[in-house]
Short mmCIF file of C-alpha atoms in Angstrom, two decimals:
data_model
loop_
_atom_site.label_atom_id
_atom_site.label_comp_id
_atom_site.label_asym_id
_atom_site.label_seq_id
_atom_site.Cartn_x
_atom_site.Cartn_y
_atom_site.Cartn_z
CA MET A 1 44.64 23.56 3.32
CA ARG A 2 44.39 25.51 0.09
CA ARG A 3 43.68 22.32 -1.85
CA LEU A 4 40.75 21.64 0.50
CA ALA A 5 39.42 25.13 -0.22
CA LEU A 6 39.72 24.54 -3.96
CA ALA A 7 37.97 21.21 -3.63
CA PHE A 8 35.11 22.80 -1.70
CA VAL A 9 34.47 25.40 -4.38
CA PHE A 10 34.62 22.85 -7.20
CA ALA A 11 32.67 20.07 -5.44
CA LEU A 12 29.11 19.82 -6.72
CA ALA A 13 25.93 19.20 -4.81
CA PRO A 14 24.03 16.12 -6.00
CA SER A 15 21.59 16.95 -8.76
CA LEU A 16 17.96 16.85 -7.71
CA SER A 17 15.94 14.23 -9.52
CA ALA A 18 13.88 15.64 -12.36
CA THR A 19 10.19 15.92 -11.70
CA ALA A 20 7.50 15.47 -14.25
CA ALA A 21 6.63 18.93 -15.37
CA GLU A 22 3.67 20.85 -16.54
CA VAL A 23 3.89 22.52 -19.89
CA THR A 24 3.74 26.25 -20.53
CA VAL A 25 2.82 27.72 -23.90
CA LEU A 26 3.85 31.29 -24.68
CA THR A 27 2.08 33.17 -27.46
CA ALA A 28 3.28 36.41 -28.99
CA ALA A 29 2.97 38.55 -32.09
CA ARG A 30 6.32 37.21 -33.23
CA ILE A 31 8.84 34.80 -31.75
CA HIS A 32 12.21 35.01 -33.48
CA THR A 33 13.83 31.67 -32.75
CA GLY A 34 17.26 32.69 -34.09
CA GLU A 35 17.49 29.49 -36.12
CA SER A 36 19.16 30.06 -39.48
CA GLY A 37 16.59 30.84 -42.17
CA ALA A 38 13.62 30.25 -39.87
CA ALA A 39 10.57 32.48 -40.11
CA PRO A 40 9.08 33.92 -36.90
CA VAL A 41 6.53 31.73 -35.10
CA GLU A 42 3.60 32.57 -32.84
CA ALA A 43 4.04 30.13 -29.97
CA MET A 44 6.61 28.26 -27.93
CA ALA A 45 6.16 25.46 -25.39
CA TRP A 46 8.49 24.37 -22.60
CA ASP A 47 8.38 21.93 -19.72
CA GLY A 48 8.68 22.61 -16.01
CA GLU A 49 12.44 22.18 -16.10
CA GLY A 50 12.74 25.00 -18.61
CA ARG A 51 13.46 22.86 -21.67
CA ILE A 52 11.85 23.95 -24.95
CA LEU A 53 9.51 21.30 -26.32
CA ALA A 54 8.28 22.89 -29.54
CA THR A 55 7.77 26.10 -31.49
CA GLY A 56 5.09 26.78 -34.07
CA GLY A 57 1.55 28.05 -34.48
CA VAL A 58 -0.76 28.85 -31.57
CA ARG A 59 -3.46 26.34 -32.47
CA GLU A 60 -0.91 23.63 -33.18
CA LEU A 61 0.82 23.93 -29.80
CA LEU A 62 -2.33 24.37 -27.74
CA ALA A 63 -3.76 21.25 -29.40
CA ARG A 64 -0.56 19.32 -28.80
CA TYR A 65 -0.42 20.29 -25.12
CA PRO A 66 -4.01 20.43 -23.84
CA GLY A 67 -4.20 21.83 -20.34
CA ALA A 68 -0.90 23.71 -20.68
CA GLU A 69 -0.54 26.98 -18.86
CA ARG A 70 -0.79 29.76 -21.41
CA ILE A 71 1.13 33.04 -21.24
CA ASP A 72 0.14 35.68 -23.76
CA ALA A 73 2.76 38.30 -24.59
CA ALA A 74 -0.06 40.56 -25.83
CA GLY A 75 1.28 41.57 -29.22
CA ARG A 76 4.90 41.84 -28.16
CA THR A 77 7.99 40.23 -29.71
CA VAL A 78 10.19 37.47 -28.31
CA ILE A 79 13.87 37.01 -29.10
CA PRO A 80 16.44 34.55 -27.72
CA GLY A 81 18.02 35.52 -24.42
CA LEU A 82 20.88 37.96 -24.87
CA ILE A 83 24.35 36.83 -23.76
CA ASP A 84 27.12 39.29 -22.95
CA ALA A 85 30.29 37.51 -24.04
CA HIS A 86 32.65 39.77 -22.09
CA ALA A 87 31.71 41.45 -18.82
CA HIS A 88 32.67 41.84 -15.17
CA LEU A 89 29.82 41.12 -12.77
CA MET A 90 31.59 42.02 -9.54
CA GLY A 91 33.02 45.10 -11.22
CA LEU A 92 29.49 46.17 -12.08
CA GLY A 93 28.30 45.47 -8.56
CA TYR A 94 31.12 47.49 -7.04
CA ALA A 95 30.51 50.33 -9.51
CA LEU A 96 26.86 50.43 -8.45
CA MET A 97 27.95 50.86 -4.82
CA ARG A 98 30.64 53.50 -5.39
CA ALA A 99 30.72 57.00 -6.84
CA ASP A 100 29.54 56.90 -10.46
CA LEU A 101 31.73 59.16 -12.59
CA ALA A 102 30.69 57.87 -16.02
CA GLY A 103 29.76 60.56 -18.50
CA ALA A 104 31.20 63.45 -16.46
CA ASP A 105 32.26 66.17 -18.90
CA SER A 106 34.66 68.05 -16.61
CA LYS A 107 36.74 67.74 -13.47
CA ALA A 108 34.31 70.12 -11.79
CA GLU A 109 31.49 67.66 -12.42
CA ILE A 110 33.67 64.85 -11.03
CA LEU A 111 34.25 66.83 -7.83
CA ALA A 112 30.55 67.60 -7.44
CA ARG A 113 29.61 63.93 -7.75
CA LEU A 114 32.33 62.92 -5.30
CA LYS A 115 31.20 65.48 -2.70
CA ALA A 116 27.62 64.25 -2.97
CA PHE A 117 28.73 60.64 -2.53
CA GLU A 118 31.05 61.46 0.35
CA ALA A 119 28.13 62.75 2.42
CA GLU A 120 27.14 59.13 3.15
CA LEU A 121 30.64 57.86 3.99
CA PRO A 122 31.90 57.29 7.53
CA LYS A 123 34.90 59.28 8.70
CA GLY A 124 38.20 57.84 7.53
CA ALA A 125 36.72 55.59 4.83
CA TRP A 126 38.29 55.65 1.39
CA LEU A 127 36.28 57.51 -1.26
CA LEU A 128 36.15 55.14 -4.23
CA GLY A 129 34.67 55.76 -7.65
CA ARG A 130 34.80 54.66 -11.25
CA GLY A 131 34.09 55.97 -14.72
CA TRP A 132 36.19 59.11 -15.35
CA ASP A 133 37.39 59.66 -18.88
CA GLN A 134 39.71 62.57 -19.61
CA ASN A 135 38.84 62.33 -23.29
CA ARG A 136 35.43 63.86 -22.46
CA TRP A 137 36.97 66.94 -20.82
CA PRO A 138 37.79 70.18 -22.65
CA ASP A 139 41.58 69.82 -22.37
CA LYS A 140 41.59 65.99 -22.72
CA ALA A 141 44.58 65.90 -20.35
CA PHE A 142 45.07 63.37 -17.59
CA PRO A 143 44.09 64.72 -14.15
CA THR A 144 46.39 65.07 -11.15
CA ALA A 145 46.25 64.52 -7.40
CA ALA A 146 46.14 68.29 -7.00
CA ASP A 147 42.76 68.35 -8.75
CA LEU A 148 41.37 66.37 -5.79
CA ASP A 149 43.43 67.65 -2.88
CA ALA A 150 41.59 70.90 -2.15
CA ALA A 151 38.26 69.11 -1.82
CA PHE A 152 39.67 66.04 -0.04
CA PRO A 153 42.84 66.98 1.86
CA GLU A 154 42.69 64.11 4.36
CA ARG A 155 40.34 61.41 3.03
CA PRO A 156 42.06 59.00 0.61
CA VAL A 157 40.44 59.08 -2.84
CA TRP A 158 40.96 56.46 -5.54
CA LEU A 159 39.07 56.62 -8.83
CA GLU A 160 39.25 54.01 -11.60
CA ARG A 161 39.21 55.21 -15.17
CA VAL A 162 36.22 54.10 -17.26
CA ASP A 163 38.24 51.28 -18.87
CA GLY A 164 39.60 50.00 -15.54
CA HIS A 165 43.16 50.39 -16.87
CA ALA A 166 44.15 53.52 -14.96
CA GLY A 167 43.53 54.96 -11.53
CA TRP A 168 43.59 58.53 -10.21
CA GLY A 169 44.38 59.20 -6.57
CA ASN A 170 44.79 62.21 -4.33
CA SER A 171 47.80 62.95 -2.17
CA ALA A 172 46.21 61.23 0.84
CA ALA A 173 45.93 58.01 -1.20
CA LEU A 174 49.56 58.27 -2.29
CA ARG A 175 50.63 58.83 1.33
CA ALA A 176 48.60 55.80 2.43
CA ALA A 177 50.59 53.66 -0.01
CA GLY A 178 53.66 54.44 2.09
CA ARG A 179 56.01 54.69 -0.89
CA ASP A 180 58.24 57.27 -2.46
CA PHE A 181 56.94 57.66 -6.01
CA SER A 182 59.58 60.18 -7.09
CA GLY A 183 62.26 59.46 -9.65
CA ASP A 184 61.89 57.72 -12.99
CA TRP A 185 61.39 54.08 -11.97
CA GLN A 186 58.43 52.19 -13.46
CA VAL A 187 56.51 49.04 -12.68
CA ASP A 188 56.72 46.09 -15.06
CA GLY A 189 53.54 46.15 -17.11
CA GLY A 190 52.53 49.54 -15.73
CA ARG A 191 53.22 53.24 -15.85
CA ILE A 192 53.33 55.95 -13.19
CA LEU A 193 52.66 59.33 -14.78
CA ARG A 194 55.10 61.96 -13.51
CA GLU A 195 55.95 65.63 -13.91
CA ASN A 196 59.44 66.78 -12.96
CA GLY A 197 60.07 63.38 -11.38
CA GLN A 198 57.01 63.55 -9.11
CA ALA A 199 53.99 61.25 -9.44
CA THR A 200 50.97 63.15 -10.76
CA GLY A 201 48.44 60.82 -9.17
CA VAL A 202 47.59 58.74 -12.26
CA PHE A 203 48.73 55.11 -12.33
CA VAL A 204 48.27 52.96 -15.44
CA ASP A 205 47.68 49.18 -15.58
CA ALA A 206 50.03 47.22 -13.25
CA ALA A 207 51.04 50.42 -11.44
CA MET A 208 47.49 50.68 -10.05
CA ALA A 209 48.30 47.83 -7.66
CA LEU A 210 50.67 50.12 -5.73
CA ILE A 211 47.65 52.05 -4.42
CA GLU A 212 45.03 49.31 -4.50
CA ALA A 213 47.13 47.11 -2.21
CA VAL A 214 46.40 49.42 0.74
CA ILE A 215 42.67 49.94 0.14
CA PRO A 216 40.68 47.99 2.77
CA PRO A 217 39.04 45.01 1.04
CA PRO A 218 35.23 44.85 0.95
CA ASP A 219 33.64 42.59 3.54
CA ASP A 220 31.38 39.63 2.75
CA ALA A 221 28.15 41.61 3.18
CA PHE A 222 29.34 44.29 0.75
CA ARG A 223 30.39 41.68 -1.81
CA GLU A 224 27.09 39.82 -1.59
CA GLU A 225 25.09 43.02 -2.04
CA ALA A 226 27.29 44.01 -4.97
CA PHE A 227 26.63 40.68 -6.69
CA GLU A 228 22.90 40.91 -6.07
CA ARG A 229 22.82 44.36 -7.62
CA ALA A 230 24.83 43.23 -10.62
CA LEU A 231 22.46 40.32 -11.27
CA ALA A 232 19.38 42.54 -11.03
CA GLU A 233 20.89 45.22 -13.26
CA SER A 234 21.82 42.65 -15.92
CA ALA A 235 18.38 41.01 -16.02
CA LYS A 236 16.68 44.40 -16.32
CA TYR A 237 18.16 44.88 -19.79
CA GLY A 238 17.44 41.45 -21.22
CA LEU A 239 20.61 39.59 -20.39
CA THR A 240 20.13 35.92 -19.64
CA GLY A 241 23.84 35.03 -19.67
CA VAL A 242 27.24 36.59 -19.05
CA HIS A 243 30.79 35.49 -19.74
CA ASP A 244 32.43 36.86 -16.60
CA MET A 245 36.05 37.63 -17.35
CA GLY A 246 38.66 37.33 -14.61
CA VAL A 247 36.86 35.58 -11.73
CA SER A 248 38.82 34.91 -8.56
CA LEU A 249 38.39 31.75 -6.51
CA ALA A 250 36.75 33.84 -3.76
CA ASP A 251 34.21 35.30 -6.20
CA LEU A 252 33.58 31.85 -7.67
CA ALA A 253 32.75 30.61 -4.18
CA LEU A 254 30.27 33.49 -3.80
CA TYR A 255 28.65 32.61 -7.15
CA ARG A 256 28.50 28.98 -6.08
CA ARG A 257 26.62 29.94 -2.89
CA PHE A 258 24.08 31.87 -4.97
CA ALA A 259 23.67 28.92 -7.34
CA ASP A 260 23.25 26.48 -4.45
CA SER A 261 20.48 28.61 -2.93
CA GLY A 262 18.65 29.28 -6.21
CA ARG A 263 19.55 32.98 -6.26
CA LEU A 264 21.69 32.95 -9.40
CA THR A 265 19.33 34.55 -11.93
CA LEU A 266 21.83 34.62 -14.81
CA ARG A 267 23.83 31.93 -16.54
CA VAL A 268 27.40 32.77 -15.62
CA ASN A 269 30.28 31.35 -17.61
CA ALA A 270 33.20 32.33 -15.40
CA TYR A 271 36.75 32.68 -16.70
CA ALA A 272 39.54 32.35 -14.13
CA ASP A 273 41.56 35.43 -13.25
CA GLY A 274 44.85 34.61 -14.92
CA ASP A 275 47.44 32.14 -13.67
CA SER A 276 45.95 32.11 -10.17
CA HIS A 277 44.24 29.87 -7.63
CA ALA A 278 41.16 29.53 -9.86
CA LEU A 279 43.24 28.20 -12.77
CA THR A 280 45.01 25.87 -10.35
CA ALA A 281 41.59 24.55 -9.31
CA LEU A 282 40.58 24.04 -12.95
CA CYS A 283 43.73 22.04 -13.55
CA ALA A 284 43.31 20.01 -10.36
CA PHE A 285 39.59 19.26 -10.49
CA GLY A 286 38.50 19.88 -14.07
CA PRO A 287 35.78 22.23 -15.33
CA LEU A 288 33.08 23.40 -12.94
CA ALA A 289 29.49 22.75 -14.05
CA HIS A 290 26.86 23.45 -11.40
CA PRO A 291 23.82 21.12 -11.50
CA SER A 292 21.52 24.15 -11.92
CA GLY A 293 23.06 24.87 -15.31
CA ARG A 294 23.57 28.46 -14.16
CA LEU A 295 27.29 28.42 -13.30
CA ARG A 296 30.25 27.08 -15.23
CA MET A 297 33.99 27.61 -15.37
CA ARG A 298 36.14 26.04 -18.05
CA GLY A 299 38.29 28.94 -19.26
CA VAL A 300 40.92 31.43 -18.14
CA LYS A 301 41.25 35.16 -18.86
CA LEU A 302 44.80 36.43 -19.49
CA TYR A 303 46.16 39.89 -20.33
CA ALA A 304 48.55 40.94 -23.09
CA ASP A 305 48.37 44.75 -23.08
CA GLY A 306 46.53 47.74 -21.66
CA ALA A 307 43.80 50.00 -23.05
CA LEU A 308 43.79 52.58 -25.83
CA GLY A 309 42.22 55.41 -23.84
CA SER A 310 45.03 55.41 -21.28
CA ARG A 311 47.67 54.79 -23.99
CA GLY A 312 48.38 51.36 -22.57
CA ALA A 313 47.38 49.34 -25.65
CA ALA A 314 50.55 47.89 -27.20
CA LEU A 315 51.09 49.29 -30.70
CA LEU A 316 53.48 48.26 -33.46
CA ALA A 317 54.43 51.91 -34.02
CA ASP A 318 54.34 55.02 -31.86
CA TYR A 319 51.11 56.54 -30.64
CA HIS A 320 50.10 59.22 -33.11
CA ASP A 321 49.54 61.63 -30.20
CA GLU A 322 52.56 60.60 -28.05
CA HIS A 323 55.70 60.05 -30.05
CA GLY A 324 58.17 57.62 -28.52
CA HIS A 325 55.47 55.68 -26.68
CA ARG A 326 54.06 52.36 -27.91
CA GLY A 327 51.95 51.25 -24.97
CA LEU A 328 52.40 48.46 -22.45
CA LEU A 329 52.64 44.70 -22.36
CA VAL A 330 51.05 44.16 -18.95
CA THR A 331 52.22 40.53 -18.90
CA ALA A 332 55.74 39.66 -19.98
CA PRO A 333 55.60 37.49 -23.14
CA GLU A 334 57.40 34.63 -21.38
CA ALA A 335 54.90 34.63 -18.50
CA LEU A 336 51.99 34.90 -20.90
CA GLU A 337 53.25 31.93 -22.88
CA ALA A 338 53.73 29.90 -19.69
CA ALA A 339 50.16 30.59 -18.55
CA MET A 340 48.78 29.67 -21.97
CA ARG A 341 50.81 26.46 -22.00
CA LYS A 342 49.55 25.54 -18.53
CA ALA A 343 45.94 26.12 -19.60
CA ARG A 344 46.42 24.16 -22.83
CA ASP A 345 47.87 21.19 -20.99
CA CYS A 346 44.93 21.23 -18.55
CA GLY A 347 42.35 21.40 -21.36
CA VAL A 348 41.30 24.91 -20.32
CA GLN A 349 39.96 27.40 -22.89
CA VAL A 350 42.18 30.49 -23.21
CA ALA A 351 40.78 34.02 -23.59
CA THR A 352 43.38 36.79 -23.80
CA HIS A 353 42.86 40.53 -23.60
CA ALA A 354 44.55 42.27 -26.54
CA ILE A 355 43.65 45.77 -27.74
CA GLY A 356 46.59 47.17 -29.72
CA ASP A 357 47.95 45.77 -32.99
CA ARG A 358 51.18 44.69 -31.24
CA GLY A 359 49.22 43.05 -28.44
CA ASN A 360 47.03 41.18 -30.91
CA ARG A 361 49.99 40.03 -33.00
CA LEU A 362 51.79 38.77 -29.91
CA VAL A 363 48.74 36.73 -28.85
CA LEU A 364 48.22 35.33 -32.35
CA ASP A 365 51.90 34.35 -32.51
CA LEU A 366 51.71 32.61 -29.12
CA TYR A 367 48.46 30.84 -30.01
CA GLN A 368 49.99 29.63 -33.26
CA LYS A 369 53.06 28.35 -31.44
CA LEU A 370 51.16 26.62 -28.64
CA LEU A 371 48.25 25.22 -30.62
CA GLY A 372 50.37 23.90 -33.47
CA GLU A 373 48.45 21.08 -35.12
CA ARG A 374 45.66 21.60 -32.59
CA ALA A 375 44.71 24.83 -34.38
CA SER A 376 42.34 22.77 -36.54
CA THR A 377 40.59 21.29 -33.49
CA ASP A 378 37.55 22.77 -31.76
CA HIS A 379 39.57 24.64 -29.12
CA ARG A 380 37.69 27.99 -29.33
CA TRP A 381 40.53 30.05 -27.92
CA ARG A 382 39.60 33.70 -27.85
CA ILE A 383 41.07 37.17 -28.16
CA GLU A 384 39.14 39.62 -26.04
CA HIS A 385 38.54 43.04 -27.66
CA ALA A 386 40.69 42.69 -30.83
CA GLN A 387 40.14 46.43 -31.14
CA VAL A 388 43.11 47.47 -33.26
CA VAL A 389 44.48 44.74 -35.51
CA ALA A 390 46.90 45.00 -38.41
CA VAL A 391 44.76 44.28 -41.48
CA GLU A 392 47.08 41.48 -42.57
CA ASP A 393 46.56 39.75 -39.21
CA ILE A 394 42.76 39.54 -39.46
CA PRO A 395 42.73 36.35 -41.61
CA ARG A 396 44.98 34.66 -39.02
CA PHE A 397 42.04 34.54 -36.59
CA ALA A 398 40.09 32.27 -38.94
CA ALA A 399 43.14 30.21 -39.90
CA LEU A 400 43.86 29.49 -36.22
CA GLY A 401 40.20 28.99 -35.25
CA VAL A 402 40.47 31.95 -32.85
CA LEU A 403 37.32 33.84 -31.85
CA ALA A 404 37.34 37.65 -31.92
CA SER A 405 35.35 38.58 -28.83
CA MET A 406 34.38 42.19 -29.49
CA GLN A 407 32.31 44.95 -27.88
CA PRO A 408 30.41 47.21 -30.30
CA THR A 409 30.00 50.12 -27.88
CA HIS A 410 33.78 50.41 -27.54
CA ALA A 411 33.81 51.76 -31.10
CA THR A 412 31.18 54.42 -30.48
CA SER A 413 32.77 55.43 -27.16
CA ASP A 414 36.27 55.63 -28.64
CA MET A 415 35.49 57.17 -32.03
CA PRO A 416 35.92 60.83 -30.93
CA TRP A 417 39.59 60.26 -30.09
CA ALA A 418 40.70 56.90 -31.55
CA GLY A 419 42.00 58.65 -34.66
CA ASP A 420 44.17 60.88 -32.48
CA ARG A 421 45.73 57.83 -30.84
CA LEU A 422 46.20 55.79 -34.01
CA GLY A 423 46.41 58.11 -36.99
CA PRO A 424 44.47 57.41 -40.21
CA GLN A 425 46.32 54.33 -41.47
CA ARG A 426 45.76 52.10 -38.44
CA LEU A 427 42.03 52.86 -38.40
CA ALA A 428 41.63 50.34 -41.25
CA GLY A 429 41.95 47.51 -38.70
CA ALA A 430 40.19 49.28 -35.83
CA TYR A 431 36.85 47.92 -34.59
CA ALA A 432 36.69 46.21 -37.98
CA TRP A 433 33.65 43.97 -37.55
CA ARG A 434 32.83 43.69 -41.26
CA ARG A 435 36.40 42.77 -42.15
CA PHE A 436 36.43 40.08 -39.48
CA LEU A 437 33.07 38.70 -40.60
CA ASP A 438 34.09 38.69 -44.27
CA ALA A 439 37.29 36.82 -43.29
CA GLY A 440 35.19 34.04 -41.73
CA VAL A 441 36.01 34.93 -38.13
CA ARG A 442 33.44 34.11 -35.43
CA MET A 443 32.58 37.21 -33.37
CA PRO A 444 30.83 36.85 -30.03
CA PHE A 445 29.67 40.25 -28.80
CA GLY A 446 29.62 41.81 -25.36
CA SER A 447 29.92 45.12 -23.57
CA ASP A 448 32.85 44.86 -21.12
CA PHE A 449 30.55 46.31 -18.47
CA PRO A 450 31.08 48.30 -16.28
CA VAL A 451 33.53 49.83 -18.79
CA GLU A 452 30.45 50.34 -20.98
CA SER A 453 26.77 50.21 -20.14
CA VAL A 454 25.33 46.83 -19.21
CA ASP A 455 22.46 47.45 -21.68
CA PRO A 456 22.91 45.16 -24.74
CA ARG A 457 20.44 47.25 -26.76
CA LEU A 458 23.19 49.87 -26.98
CA GLY A 459 25.57 47.27 -28.38
CA LEU A 460 23.05 46.23 -31.00
CA TYR A 461 22.52 49.87 -31.94
CA ALA A 462 26.26 50.58 -32.12
CA ALA A 463 26.87 47.54 -34.32
CA VAL A 464 24.19 48.61 -36.78
CA THR A 465 24.81 52.39 -36.88
CA ARG A 466 28.35 53.08 -35.59
CA GLN A 467 26.88 56.30 -34.19
CA ASP A 468 26.36 57.78 -30.75
CA LEU A 469 22.85 58.15 -29.36
CA GLU A 470 22.57 61.62 -30.93
CA GLY A 471 23.16 60.14 -34.38
CA ARG A 472 26.72 61.39 -34.75
CA PRO A 473 28.56 61.23 -37.03
CA PRO A 474 26.07 61.29 -39.93
CA GLY A 475 26.20 57.96 -41.70
CA GLY A 476 28.31 56.39 -38.96
CA TRP A 477 32.02 56.26 -38.09
CA LEU A 478 34.00 54.10 -40.55
CA PRO A 479 30.60 53.10 -41.94
CA ASP A 480 31.92 50.30 -44.17
CA GLN A 481 32.27 48.24 -40.99
CA LYS A 482 28.56 48.33 -40.03
CA LEU A 483 26.58 45.13 -39.54
CA ASP A 484 22.91 44.48 -40.16
CA PHE A 485 20.61 43.74 -37.23
CA ALA A 486 20.55 39.97 -37.78
CA GLU A 487 24.37 39.88 -37.72
CA ALA A 488 24.48 42.00 -34.57
CA LEU A 489 21.90 39.85 -32.79
CA HIS A 490 23.83 36.73 -33.82
CA GLY A 491 26.83 38.12 -31.94
CA PHE A 492 24.82 38.49 -28.73
CA THR A 493 23.09 35.10 -29.02
CA ILE A 494 24.34 32.04 -30.88
CA ALA A 495 27.90 33.34 -31.40
CA ALA A 496 28.19 34.11 -27.69
CA ALA A 497 26.78 30.68 -26.82
CA HIS A 498 29.26 29.02 -29.17
CA ALA A 499 32.14 30.92 -27.55
CA SER A 500 31.45 29.13 -24.24
CA PHE A 501 30.67 25.71 -25.82
CA ASP A 502 26.97 26.21 -25.06
CA GLU A 503 25.41 26.31 -28.53
CA HIS A 504 23.73 22.94 -27.92
CA ARG A 505 21.62 24.43 -25.12
CA LEU A 506 21.60 28.22 -25.60
CA GLY A 507 21.58 30.93 -28.26
CA THR A 508 18.43 29.99 -30.18
CA LEU A 509 14.89 29.00 -29.27
CA ALA A 510 14.81 25.43 -30.53
CA PRO A 511 13.42 22.18 -29.11
CA GLY A 512 15.79 20.70 -26.55
CA LYS A 513 17.37 24.03 -25.65
CA ARG A 514 16.75 26.13 -22.56
CA ALA A 515 13.81 28.53 -22.50
CA ASP A 516 15.95 31.65 -22.12
CA PHE A 517 14.30 34.58 -23.87
CA VAL A 518 13.41 38.25 -23.79
CA ILE A 519 10.01 39.82 -24.42
CA LEU A 520 10.30 43.22 -26.12
CA ASP A 521 7.60 45.78 -26.77
CA ALA A 522 8.35 45.96 -30.51
CA ASP A 523 9.95 43.79 -33.15
CA PRO A 524 13.60 44.94 -33.42
CA PHE A 525 13.81 43.57 -36.97
CA GLU A 526 11.10 46.04 -38.01
CA LEU A 527 12.29 49.09 -36.07
CA PRO A 528 14.36 51.95 -37.46
CA ALA A 529 17.86 51.63 -36.04
CA THR A 530 17.41 54.87 -34.10
CA ASP A 531 14.65 53.22 -32.04
CA LEU A 532 16.65 50.15 -31.00
CA PRO A 533 17.93 51.64 -27.70
CA ARG A 534 14.36 52.59 -26.71
CA ASN A 535 12.70 49.25 -27.45
CA ALA A 536 11.46 48.47 -23.94
CA VAL A 537 12.34 45.19 -22.25
CA HIS A 538 9.02 43.86 -20.97
CA SER A 539 10.50 40.81 -19.22
CA THR A 540 13.54 38.52 -19.11
CA TRP A 541 13.19 34.73 -18.72
CA VAL A 542 15.70 32.04 -17.76
CA ASP A 543 14.70 28.36 -17.78
CA GLY A 544 11.14 29.41 -18.60
CA ARG A 545 10.79 31.58 -15.50
CA PRO A 546 10.82 35.37 -15.29
CA VAL A 547 13.89 36.89 -13.63
CA TYR A 548 12.79 40.44 -14.46
CA ARG A 549 9.47 42.09 -15.22
CA ALA A 550 9.15 45.76 -16.10
CA PRO A 551 7.27 47.76 -13.44
#
């Protein structure tokens, strides 16, 4: 029965026959095609199927395509569609439908937001939220169930940390789990924080499942609305594509229904959620490629370690601010190797989460072992995040042909406390974009939303400045690792397209490729870096059709 379900998700509807198409010509003050060494052009033409026919001067294209529909961008600037190379669409959708705790600077602010959100909840429903970060609070200490109990004595409350690698529950949530959390036992790949042998209410990485297992799952209507919201929110900021990391077979079926009905407004490259049903389907039926060109699955997302903010990232030496603790391997090395081997033998691209220097070294060692002579082939295996890497391990990425899939806003979010976690010496390999680039490593860029904002303009700004939005610190954090704007944009366009084997159809505005682009109010190549986050997105286009227009 399960095989029939897998076959249904992976079966493709017959492609509609192509129709002869009318031509559209877009004119703008500048169109940056993204092609290496190419100067900006004034016009771009595409056919009715969304395939770019030509770029060049206005007169040239209008003469070549008489009778074409003309769209004038009225002095604005066009850039290739932005691709987020590491994100979580359903996570974003769920975050948009639950209590938003991002940016809260105290537990008091958390409680106020939760009380406001609770006013709309039915009696007995779980109060769910996401986005808390104890590093923003005055004492920087992890919270406890007691911090929630007075306000919510009976209603179960479960709140995901901003990175998704820790959860905070109240006593009602712990009671609902029906377990005795006392003692000193721990979960493989996880950590239950305790005081005097009693659980505090914070569960890290694999331990989160102890609470999440008893939360009622969202129904189909909730999931569909969440996905719709995530698509709309992504398009609003200029995203035309997303590499969706950790997609279940059930979510893939939802995406497929949207693609079948023409409601999938992004290009989604889905990566299976570990050694699960989705990977089994990939091995049984081969890569998924929807006829619309909007949905694909040919890779798998695996996990090595946890996150730095919750001290779950696996380090080679002790945490600088917690002696005796070196983080977590959330997947046992033997199981991780087995999943990688399975994917390799099925021809599936491997993308593995690794944040700490020990986590990254483990993944590099396993990749080297499993790829062997295949390391010189075009495998495009990836390490997701590569946040803290031993400097001597950076050249290994290029030698093995491994992509460093990185998220610029992680650096600017983590910079206030990363030094506390790592100490000064390990910062040399932390968020080290320039070192990776100079070593010849390909770096697709993303955001990891909803861990960070979905807005790619913030990633471009972070890559160029290494500052927060208030311009701190002066000159940027670890400023020798800054990139220029062209390098940053490359990460969100052609490098991201390459990471999903899509560079032949996406990433630049060239004849034969898809007409995926963004119209901006101003030319980002001419703007001061401080203005990049405020450069308004006028509209977002996929296959030559608008999927978002500013009000």
